[in-house]
Coordinates of N, CA and C in Angstrom, one line a residue:
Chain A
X1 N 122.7 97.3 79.6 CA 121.7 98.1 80.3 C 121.5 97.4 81.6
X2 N 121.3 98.4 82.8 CA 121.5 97.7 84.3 C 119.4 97.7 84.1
X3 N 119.8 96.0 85.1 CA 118.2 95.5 85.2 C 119.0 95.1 86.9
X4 N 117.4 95.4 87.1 CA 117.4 95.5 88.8 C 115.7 94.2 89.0
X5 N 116.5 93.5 89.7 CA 115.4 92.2 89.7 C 115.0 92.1 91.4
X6 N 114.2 92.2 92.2 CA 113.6 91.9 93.4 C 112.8 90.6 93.6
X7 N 113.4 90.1 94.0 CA 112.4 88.2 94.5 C 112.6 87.9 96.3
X8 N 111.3 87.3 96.6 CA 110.4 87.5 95.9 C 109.5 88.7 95.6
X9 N 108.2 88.3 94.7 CA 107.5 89.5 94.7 C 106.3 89.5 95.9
X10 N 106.1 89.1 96.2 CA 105.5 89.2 97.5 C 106.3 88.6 98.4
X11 N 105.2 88.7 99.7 CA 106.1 88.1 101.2 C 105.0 88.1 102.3
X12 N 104.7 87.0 103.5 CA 103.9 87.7 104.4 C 104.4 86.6 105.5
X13 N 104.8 88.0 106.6 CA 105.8 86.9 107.7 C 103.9 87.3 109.0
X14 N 104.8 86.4 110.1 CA 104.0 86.8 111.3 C 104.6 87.7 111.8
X15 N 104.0 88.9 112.7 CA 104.4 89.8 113.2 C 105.6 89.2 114.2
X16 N 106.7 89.9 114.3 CA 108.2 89.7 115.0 C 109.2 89.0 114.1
X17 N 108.5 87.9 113.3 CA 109.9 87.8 112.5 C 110.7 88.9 111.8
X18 N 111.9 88.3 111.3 CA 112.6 89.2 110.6 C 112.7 88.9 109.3
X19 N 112.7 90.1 108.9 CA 112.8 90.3 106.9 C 113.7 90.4 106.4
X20 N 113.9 89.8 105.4 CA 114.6 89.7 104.2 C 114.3 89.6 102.7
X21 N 114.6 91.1 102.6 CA 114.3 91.7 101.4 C 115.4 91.4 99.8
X22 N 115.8 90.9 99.0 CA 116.6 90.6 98.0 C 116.9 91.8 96.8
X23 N 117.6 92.2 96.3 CA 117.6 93.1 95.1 C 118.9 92.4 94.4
X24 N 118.5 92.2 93.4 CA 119.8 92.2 92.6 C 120.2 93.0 91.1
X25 N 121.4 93.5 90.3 CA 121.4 94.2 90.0 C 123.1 93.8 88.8
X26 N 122.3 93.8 87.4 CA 123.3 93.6 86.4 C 124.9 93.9 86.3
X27 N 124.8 95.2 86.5 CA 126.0 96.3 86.1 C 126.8 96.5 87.6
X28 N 127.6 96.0 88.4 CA 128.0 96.4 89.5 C 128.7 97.6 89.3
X29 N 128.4 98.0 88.1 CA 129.1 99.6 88.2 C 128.2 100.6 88.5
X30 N 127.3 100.9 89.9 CA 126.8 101.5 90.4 C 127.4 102.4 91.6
X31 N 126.9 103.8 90.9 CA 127.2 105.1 92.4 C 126.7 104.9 93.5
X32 N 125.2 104.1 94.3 CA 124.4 103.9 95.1 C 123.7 103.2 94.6
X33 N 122.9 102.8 95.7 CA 121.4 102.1 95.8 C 120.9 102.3 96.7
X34 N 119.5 102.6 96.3 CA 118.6 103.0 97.3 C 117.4 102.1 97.4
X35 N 117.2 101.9 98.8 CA 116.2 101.4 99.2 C 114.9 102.6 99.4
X36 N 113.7 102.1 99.1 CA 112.0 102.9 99.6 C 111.0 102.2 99.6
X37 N 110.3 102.7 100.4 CA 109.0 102.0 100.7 C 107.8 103.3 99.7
X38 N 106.5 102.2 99.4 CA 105.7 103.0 99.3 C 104.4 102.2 99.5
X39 N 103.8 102.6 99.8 CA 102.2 102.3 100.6 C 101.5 102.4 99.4
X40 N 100.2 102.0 99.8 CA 99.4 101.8 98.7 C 98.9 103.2 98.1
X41 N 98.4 103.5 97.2 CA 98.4 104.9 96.7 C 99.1 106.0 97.3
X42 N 100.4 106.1 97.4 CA 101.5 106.7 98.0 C 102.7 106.8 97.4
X43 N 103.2 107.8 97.3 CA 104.9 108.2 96.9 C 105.7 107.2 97.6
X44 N 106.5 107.4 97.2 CA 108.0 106.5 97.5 C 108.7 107.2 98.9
X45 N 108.5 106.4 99.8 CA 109.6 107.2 101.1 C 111.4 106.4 101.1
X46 N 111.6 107.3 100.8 CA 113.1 106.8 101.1 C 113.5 105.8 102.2
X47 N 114.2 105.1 102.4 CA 114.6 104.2 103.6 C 116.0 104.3 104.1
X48 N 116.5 103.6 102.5 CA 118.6 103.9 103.1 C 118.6 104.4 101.7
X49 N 119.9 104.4 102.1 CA 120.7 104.9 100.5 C 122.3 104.5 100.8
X50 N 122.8 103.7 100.1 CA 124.5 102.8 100.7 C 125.1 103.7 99.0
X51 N 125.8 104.4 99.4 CA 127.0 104.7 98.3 C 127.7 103.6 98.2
X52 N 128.4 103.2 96.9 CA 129.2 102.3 96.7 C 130.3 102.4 96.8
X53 N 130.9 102.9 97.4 CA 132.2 102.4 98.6 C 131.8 102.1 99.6
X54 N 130.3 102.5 100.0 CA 129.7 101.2 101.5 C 129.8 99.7 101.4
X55 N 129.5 99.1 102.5 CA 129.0 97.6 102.6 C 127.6 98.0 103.2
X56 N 127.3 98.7 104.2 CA 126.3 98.3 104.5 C 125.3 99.8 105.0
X57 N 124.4 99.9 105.6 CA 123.7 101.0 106.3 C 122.7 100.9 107.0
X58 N 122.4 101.6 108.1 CA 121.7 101.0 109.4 C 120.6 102.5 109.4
X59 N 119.5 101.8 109.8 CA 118.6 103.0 110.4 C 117.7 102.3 111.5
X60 N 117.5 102.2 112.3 CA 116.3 101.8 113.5 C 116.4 100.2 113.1
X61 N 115.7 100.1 113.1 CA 115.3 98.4 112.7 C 116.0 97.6 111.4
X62 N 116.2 98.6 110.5 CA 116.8 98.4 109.1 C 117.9 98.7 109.1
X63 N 118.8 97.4 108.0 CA 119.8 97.6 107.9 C 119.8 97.0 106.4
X64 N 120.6 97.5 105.7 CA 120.9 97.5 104.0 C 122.4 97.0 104.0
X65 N 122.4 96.2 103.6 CA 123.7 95.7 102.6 C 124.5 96.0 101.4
X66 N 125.1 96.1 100.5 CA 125.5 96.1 99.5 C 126.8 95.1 98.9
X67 N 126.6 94.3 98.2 CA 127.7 93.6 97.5 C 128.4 93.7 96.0
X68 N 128.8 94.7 95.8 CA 128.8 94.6 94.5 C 129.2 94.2 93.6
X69 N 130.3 93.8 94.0 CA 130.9 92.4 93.3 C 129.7 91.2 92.4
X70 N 128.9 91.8 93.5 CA 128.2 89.8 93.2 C 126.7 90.2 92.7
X71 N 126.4 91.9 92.3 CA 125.4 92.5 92.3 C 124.3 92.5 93.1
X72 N 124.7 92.5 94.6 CA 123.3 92.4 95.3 C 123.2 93.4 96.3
X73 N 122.1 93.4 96.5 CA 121.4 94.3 97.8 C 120.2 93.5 98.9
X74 N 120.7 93.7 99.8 CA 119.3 92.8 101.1 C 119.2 93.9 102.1
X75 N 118.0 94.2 102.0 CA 117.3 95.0 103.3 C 116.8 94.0 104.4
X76 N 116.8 94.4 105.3 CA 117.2 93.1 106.8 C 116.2 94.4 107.4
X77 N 114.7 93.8 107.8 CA 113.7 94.2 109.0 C 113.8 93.6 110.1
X78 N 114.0 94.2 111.2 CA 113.8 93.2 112.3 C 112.6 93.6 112.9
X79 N 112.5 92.5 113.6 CA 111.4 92.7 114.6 C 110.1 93.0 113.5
X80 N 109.4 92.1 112.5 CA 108.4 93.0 111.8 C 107.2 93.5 112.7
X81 N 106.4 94.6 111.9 CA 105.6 95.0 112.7 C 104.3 95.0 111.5
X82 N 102.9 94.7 111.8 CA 102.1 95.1 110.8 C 102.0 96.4 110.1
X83 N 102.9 97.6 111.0 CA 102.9 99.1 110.0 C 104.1 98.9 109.0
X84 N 104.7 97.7 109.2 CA 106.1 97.5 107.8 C 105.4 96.9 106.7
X85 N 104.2 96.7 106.8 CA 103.5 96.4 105.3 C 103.5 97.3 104.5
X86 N 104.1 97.4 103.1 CA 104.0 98.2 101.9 C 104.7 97.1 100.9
X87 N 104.9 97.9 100.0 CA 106.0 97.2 98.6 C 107.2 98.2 98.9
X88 N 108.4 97.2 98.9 CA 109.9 97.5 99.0 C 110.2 98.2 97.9
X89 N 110.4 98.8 97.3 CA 111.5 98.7 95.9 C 113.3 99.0 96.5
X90 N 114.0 98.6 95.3 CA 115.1 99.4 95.6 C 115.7 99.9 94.3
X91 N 116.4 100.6 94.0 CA 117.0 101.1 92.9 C 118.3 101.3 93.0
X92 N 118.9 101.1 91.7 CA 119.8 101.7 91.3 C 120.9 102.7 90.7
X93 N 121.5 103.3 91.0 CA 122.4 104.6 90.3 C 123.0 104.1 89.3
X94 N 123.0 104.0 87.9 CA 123.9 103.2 87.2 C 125.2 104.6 86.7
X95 N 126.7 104.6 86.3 CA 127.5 105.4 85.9 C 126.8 107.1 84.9
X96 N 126.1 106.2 84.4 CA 125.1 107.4 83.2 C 124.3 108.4 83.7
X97 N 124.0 108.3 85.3 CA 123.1 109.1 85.4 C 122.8 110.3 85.8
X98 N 121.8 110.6 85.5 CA 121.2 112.1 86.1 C 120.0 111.7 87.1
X99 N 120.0 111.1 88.0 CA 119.1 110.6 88.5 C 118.1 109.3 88.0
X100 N 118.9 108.8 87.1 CA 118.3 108.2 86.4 C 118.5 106.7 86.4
X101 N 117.8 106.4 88.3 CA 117.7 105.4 88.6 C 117.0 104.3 88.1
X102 N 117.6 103.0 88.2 CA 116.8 101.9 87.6 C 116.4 101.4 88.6
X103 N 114.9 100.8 88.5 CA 114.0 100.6 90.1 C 113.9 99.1 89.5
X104 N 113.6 98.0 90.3 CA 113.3 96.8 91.1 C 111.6 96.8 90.9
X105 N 110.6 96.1 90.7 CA 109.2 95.7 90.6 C 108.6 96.0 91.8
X106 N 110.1 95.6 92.8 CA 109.1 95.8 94.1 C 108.9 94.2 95.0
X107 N 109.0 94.6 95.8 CA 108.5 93.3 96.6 C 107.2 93.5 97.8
X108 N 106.0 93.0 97.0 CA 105.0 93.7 98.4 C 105.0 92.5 99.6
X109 N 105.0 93.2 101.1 CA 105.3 92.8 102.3 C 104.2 92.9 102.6
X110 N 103.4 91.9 103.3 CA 102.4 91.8 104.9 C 102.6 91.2 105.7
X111 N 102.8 92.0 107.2 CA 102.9 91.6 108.2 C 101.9 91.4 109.2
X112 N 101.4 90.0 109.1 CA 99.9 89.7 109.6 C 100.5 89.8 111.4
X113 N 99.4 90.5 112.2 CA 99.8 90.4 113.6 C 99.2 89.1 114.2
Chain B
X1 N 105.4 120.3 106.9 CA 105.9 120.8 105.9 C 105.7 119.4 104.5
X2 N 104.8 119.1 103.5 CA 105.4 118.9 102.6 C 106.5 119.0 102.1
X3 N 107.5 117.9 101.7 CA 108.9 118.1 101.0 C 108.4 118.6 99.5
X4 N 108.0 117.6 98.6 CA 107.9 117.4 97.8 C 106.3 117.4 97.6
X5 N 105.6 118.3 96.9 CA 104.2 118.1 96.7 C 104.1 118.4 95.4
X6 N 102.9 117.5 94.7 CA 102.1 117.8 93.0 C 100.8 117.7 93.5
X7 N 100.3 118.8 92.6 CA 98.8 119.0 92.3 C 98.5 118.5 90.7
X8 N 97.2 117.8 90.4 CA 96.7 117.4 91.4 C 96.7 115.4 92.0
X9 N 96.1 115.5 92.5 CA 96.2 114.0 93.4 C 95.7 112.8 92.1
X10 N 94.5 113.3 91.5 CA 93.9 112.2 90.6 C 93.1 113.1 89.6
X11 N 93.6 113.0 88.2 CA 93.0 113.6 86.5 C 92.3 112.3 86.0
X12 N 91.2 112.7 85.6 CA 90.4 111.8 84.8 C 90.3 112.6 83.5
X13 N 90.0 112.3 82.4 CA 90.3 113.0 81.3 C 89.9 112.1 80.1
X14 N 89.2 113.0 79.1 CA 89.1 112.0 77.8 C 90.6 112.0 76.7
X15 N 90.4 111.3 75.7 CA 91.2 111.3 75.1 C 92.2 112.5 74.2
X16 N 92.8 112.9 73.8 CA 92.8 114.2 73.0 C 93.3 115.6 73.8
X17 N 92.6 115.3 75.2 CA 92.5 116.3 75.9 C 93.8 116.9 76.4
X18 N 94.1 118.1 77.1 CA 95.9 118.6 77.2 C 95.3 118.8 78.7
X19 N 96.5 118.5 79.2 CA 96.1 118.3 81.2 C 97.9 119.0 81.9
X20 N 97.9 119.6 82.6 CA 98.6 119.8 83.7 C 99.4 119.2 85.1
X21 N 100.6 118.8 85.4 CA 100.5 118.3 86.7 C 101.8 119.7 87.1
X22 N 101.5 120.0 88.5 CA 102.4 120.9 88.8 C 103.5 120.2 90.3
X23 N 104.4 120.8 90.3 CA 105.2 120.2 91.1 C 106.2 121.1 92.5
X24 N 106.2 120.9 93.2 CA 107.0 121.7 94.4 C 108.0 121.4 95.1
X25 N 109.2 122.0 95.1 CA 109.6 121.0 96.8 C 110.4 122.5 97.2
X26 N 110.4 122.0 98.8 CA 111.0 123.1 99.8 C 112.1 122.3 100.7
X27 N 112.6 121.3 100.0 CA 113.8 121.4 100.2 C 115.5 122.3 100.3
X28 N 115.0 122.8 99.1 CA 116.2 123.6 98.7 C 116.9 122.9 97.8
X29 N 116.5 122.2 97.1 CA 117.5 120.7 96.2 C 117.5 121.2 95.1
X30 N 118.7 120.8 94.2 CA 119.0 121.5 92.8 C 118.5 120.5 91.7
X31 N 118.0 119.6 91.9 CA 117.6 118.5 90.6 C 116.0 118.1 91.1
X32 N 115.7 118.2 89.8 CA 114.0 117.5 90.3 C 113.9 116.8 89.1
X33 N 112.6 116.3 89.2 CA 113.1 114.9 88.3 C 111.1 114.2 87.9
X34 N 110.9 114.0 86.7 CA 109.6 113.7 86.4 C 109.7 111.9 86.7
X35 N 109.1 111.0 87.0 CA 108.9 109.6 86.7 C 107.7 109.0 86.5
X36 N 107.7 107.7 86.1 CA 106.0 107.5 85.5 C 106.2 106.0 86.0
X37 N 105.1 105.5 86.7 CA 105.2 104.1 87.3 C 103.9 103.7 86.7
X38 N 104.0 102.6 85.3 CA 103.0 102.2 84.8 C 102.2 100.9 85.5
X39 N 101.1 100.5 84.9 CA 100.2 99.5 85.5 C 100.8 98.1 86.4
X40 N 102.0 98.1 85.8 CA 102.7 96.7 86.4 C 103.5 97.5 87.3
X41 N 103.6 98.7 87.7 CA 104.3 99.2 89.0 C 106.1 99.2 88.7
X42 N 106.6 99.5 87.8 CA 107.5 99.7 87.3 C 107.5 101.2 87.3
X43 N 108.5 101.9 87.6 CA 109.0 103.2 87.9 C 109.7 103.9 87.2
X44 N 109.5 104.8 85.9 CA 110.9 104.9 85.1 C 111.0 106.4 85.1
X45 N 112.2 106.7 85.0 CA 112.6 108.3 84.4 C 112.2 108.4 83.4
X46 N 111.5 109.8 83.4 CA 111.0 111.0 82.1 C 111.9 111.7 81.7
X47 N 112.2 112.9 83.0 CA 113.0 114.2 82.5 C 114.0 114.0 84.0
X48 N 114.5 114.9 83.7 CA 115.4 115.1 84.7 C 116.0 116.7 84.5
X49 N 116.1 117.6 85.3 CA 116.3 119.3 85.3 C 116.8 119.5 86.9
X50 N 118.2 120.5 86.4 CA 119.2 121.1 87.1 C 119.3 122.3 87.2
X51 N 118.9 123.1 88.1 CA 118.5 124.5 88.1 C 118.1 125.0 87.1
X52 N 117.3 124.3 86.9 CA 115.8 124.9 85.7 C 116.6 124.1 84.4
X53 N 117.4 123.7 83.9 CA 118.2 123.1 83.2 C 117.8 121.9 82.5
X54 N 117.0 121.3 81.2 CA 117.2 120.2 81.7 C 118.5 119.3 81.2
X55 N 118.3 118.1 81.5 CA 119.6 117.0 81.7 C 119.1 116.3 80.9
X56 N 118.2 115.1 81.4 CA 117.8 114.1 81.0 C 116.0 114.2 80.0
X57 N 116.2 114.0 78.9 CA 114.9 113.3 78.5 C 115.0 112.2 78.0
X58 N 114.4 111.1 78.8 CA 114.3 109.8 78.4 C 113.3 109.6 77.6
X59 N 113.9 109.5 76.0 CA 112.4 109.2 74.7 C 111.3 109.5 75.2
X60 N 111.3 110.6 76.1 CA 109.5 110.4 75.9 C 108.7 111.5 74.8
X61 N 107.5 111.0 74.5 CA 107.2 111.3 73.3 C 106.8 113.1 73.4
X62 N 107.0 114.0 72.4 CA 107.3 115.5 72.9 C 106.1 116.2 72.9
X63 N 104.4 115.2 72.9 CA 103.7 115.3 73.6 C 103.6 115.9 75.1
X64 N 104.6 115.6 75.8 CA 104.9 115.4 77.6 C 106.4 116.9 77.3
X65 N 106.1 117.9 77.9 CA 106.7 118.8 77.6 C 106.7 119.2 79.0
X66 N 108.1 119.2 79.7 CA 108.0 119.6 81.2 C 108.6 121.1 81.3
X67 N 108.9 121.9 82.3 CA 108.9 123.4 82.6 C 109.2 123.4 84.0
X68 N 110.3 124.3 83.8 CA 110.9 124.4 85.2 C 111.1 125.8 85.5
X69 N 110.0 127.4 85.8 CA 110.4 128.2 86.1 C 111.4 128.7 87.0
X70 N 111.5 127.7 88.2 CA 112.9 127.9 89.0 C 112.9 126.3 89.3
X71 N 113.7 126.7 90.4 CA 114.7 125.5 90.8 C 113.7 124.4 91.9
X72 N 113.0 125.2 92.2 CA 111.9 124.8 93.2 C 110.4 123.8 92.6
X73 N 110.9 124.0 91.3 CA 109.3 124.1 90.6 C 109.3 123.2 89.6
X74 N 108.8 122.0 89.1 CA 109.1 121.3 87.6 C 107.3 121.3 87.4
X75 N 106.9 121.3 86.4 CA 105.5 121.0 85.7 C 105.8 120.4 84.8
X76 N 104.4 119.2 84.5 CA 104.6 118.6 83.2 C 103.3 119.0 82.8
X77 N 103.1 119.3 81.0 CA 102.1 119.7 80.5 C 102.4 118.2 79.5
X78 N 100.9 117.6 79.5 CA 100.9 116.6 78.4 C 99.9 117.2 77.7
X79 N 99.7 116.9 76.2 CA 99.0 117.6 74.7 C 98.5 115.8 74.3
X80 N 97.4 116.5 73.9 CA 96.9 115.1 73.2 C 97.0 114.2 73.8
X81 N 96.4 113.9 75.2 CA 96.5 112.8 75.6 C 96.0 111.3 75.6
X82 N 96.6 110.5 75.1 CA 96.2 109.3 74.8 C 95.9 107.9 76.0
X83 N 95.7 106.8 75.3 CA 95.0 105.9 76.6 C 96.5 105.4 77.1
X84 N 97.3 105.3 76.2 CA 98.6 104.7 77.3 C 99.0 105.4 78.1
X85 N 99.0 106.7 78.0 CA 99.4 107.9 79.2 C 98.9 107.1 80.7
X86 N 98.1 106.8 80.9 CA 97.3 106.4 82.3 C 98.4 105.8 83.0
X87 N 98.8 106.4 84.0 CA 99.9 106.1 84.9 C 99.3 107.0 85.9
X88 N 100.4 106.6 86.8 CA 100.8 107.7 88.1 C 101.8 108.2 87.7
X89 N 102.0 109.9 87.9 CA 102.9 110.5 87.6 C 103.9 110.8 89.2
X90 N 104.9 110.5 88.9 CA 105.7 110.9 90.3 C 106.7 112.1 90.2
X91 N 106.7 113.3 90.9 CA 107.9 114.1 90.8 C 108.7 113.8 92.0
X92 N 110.2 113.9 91.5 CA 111.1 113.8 93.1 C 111.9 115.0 92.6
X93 N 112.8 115.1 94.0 CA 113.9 116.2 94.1 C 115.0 115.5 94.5
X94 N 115.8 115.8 94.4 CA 118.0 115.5 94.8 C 118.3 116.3 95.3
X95 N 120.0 116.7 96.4 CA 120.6 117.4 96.7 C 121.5 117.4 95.7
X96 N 122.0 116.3 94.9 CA 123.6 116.8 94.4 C 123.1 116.8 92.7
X97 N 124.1 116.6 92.4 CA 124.2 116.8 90.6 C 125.6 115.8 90.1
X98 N 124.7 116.0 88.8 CA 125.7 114.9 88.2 C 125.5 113.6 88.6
X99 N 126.5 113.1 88.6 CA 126.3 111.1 88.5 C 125.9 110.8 90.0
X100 N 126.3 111.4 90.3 CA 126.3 110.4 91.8 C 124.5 111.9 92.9
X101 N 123.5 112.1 92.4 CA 122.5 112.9 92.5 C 122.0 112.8 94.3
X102 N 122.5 111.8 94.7 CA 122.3 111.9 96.5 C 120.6 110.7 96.4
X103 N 120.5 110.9 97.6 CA 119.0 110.2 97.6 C 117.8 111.0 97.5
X104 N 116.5 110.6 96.4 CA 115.7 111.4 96.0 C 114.2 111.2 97.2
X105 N 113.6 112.1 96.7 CA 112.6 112.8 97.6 C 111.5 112.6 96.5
X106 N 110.5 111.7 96.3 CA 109.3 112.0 95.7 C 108.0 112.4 96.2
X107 N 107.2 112.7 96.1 CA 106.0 113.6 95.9 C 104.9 112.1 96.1
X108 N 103.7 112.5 97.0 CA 102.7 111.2 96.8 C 102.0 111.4 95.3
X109 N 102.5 111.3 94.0 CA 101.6 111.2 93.0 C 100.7 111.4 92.2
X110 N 100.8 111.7 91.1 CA 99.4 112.1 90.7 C 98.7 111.0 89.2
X111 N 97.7 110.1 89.8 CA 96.8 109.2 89.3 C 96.4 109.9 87.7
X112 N 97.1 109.7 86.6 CA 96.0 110.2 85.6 C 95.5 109.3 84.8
X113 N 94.1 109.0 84.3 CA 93.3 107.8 83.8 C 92.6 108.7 82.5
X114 N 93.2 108.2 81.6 CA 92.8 108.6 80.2 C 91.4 108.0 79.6
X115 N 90.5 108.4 79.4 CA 89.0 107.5 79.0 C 89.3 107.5 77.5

């Protein structure tokens, strides 16, 4: 059964550093992984999503990795900003599914200015 | 435009009691999908439904009976609701189907607290 582990579970950088988010992940036999954010009493906003024949995926400030060989995933923030505080999750697509992603605990982030 | 919207936001409720959560998206996506993120913030699949279809029921107990008039629409009706029920309930949507479902779209939540 795929287990998706996130460390750490918290995090609080000073505003401008850059982040480094960890996911790791049992079964390298995954269709995607998806990275989301969600705020405090808030849904899940999507961030990336890396198919696995990617290595990696870029949006603005974010960039997502994938290794899956070695089961892992790193979300890379640059430049933090205090509106990048939430909890990370990321999940996984394991072969079985119907959407029936396995999610990560989460890693909650504050970005003190 | 809400993508993805459920009514309502927060159910308080006693025990025993049968409660409602309704679900939307205007996406246009063919999979929508129930999840339950308990007290430790852990996220898991419920159901899962393919043009009104469903796919996936993951054990959950058949208290939690979801309904999918169309493709646009999933509801969950829970019966007898008990104190471990208390979650946040999350709906999301997909573009694709099958194994590989695209990246999902969830809904901000709905808080239910069983007394």
């Amino acid at each position: 059964k795929q287990e998706v582990t996130q460390i750490p579970a918290a995090l609080s950088v000073p505003e401008g550093e850059n982040l480094v988010l960890n996911c790791s992940f049992t079964d390298s036999a995954i269709y995607n992984l998806q990275w989301f954010r969600q705020d405090p009493g808030k849904g899940l906003t999507s961030l990336l999503l890396i198919q696995s024949s990617q290595r990696e995926q870029t949006s603005g400030r974010l960039n997502a990795s994938l290794d899956k060989s070695s089961g892992r995933s790193t979300l890379y923030i640059a430049a933090s900003q205090p509106g990048d505080s939430a909890t990370y999750l990321c999940a996984a697509t394991p072969p079985d599914s119907w959407g029936k992603l396995q999610f990560g605990a989460g890693t909650q982030v504050v970005v003190t200015p | 435009d809400t993508a993805v919207s459920q009514t309502p936001k927060y159910l308080v409720t006693q025990m025993g009691n049968d409660k409602s959560i309704k679900c939307e998206q205007n996406l246009g996506h063919d999979t929508m999908y129930w999840y339950k993120q308990d007290s430790k913030k852990f996220l898991k699949i419920m159901f899962s439904y393919n043009n009104k279809e469903l796919i996936i029921n993951e054990t959950v107990p058949n208290r939690f009976s979801p309904k999918s008039p169309d493709k646009a629409h999933l509801n969950l009706h829970i019966n007898s609701l008990e104190l471990g029920d208390s979650a946040v309930y999350f709906c999301a949507s997909s573009p694709g189907q099958g194994y590989n479902t695209g990246e999902l779209f969830f809904g901000e939540g709905s808080r239910l607290t069983v007394l």
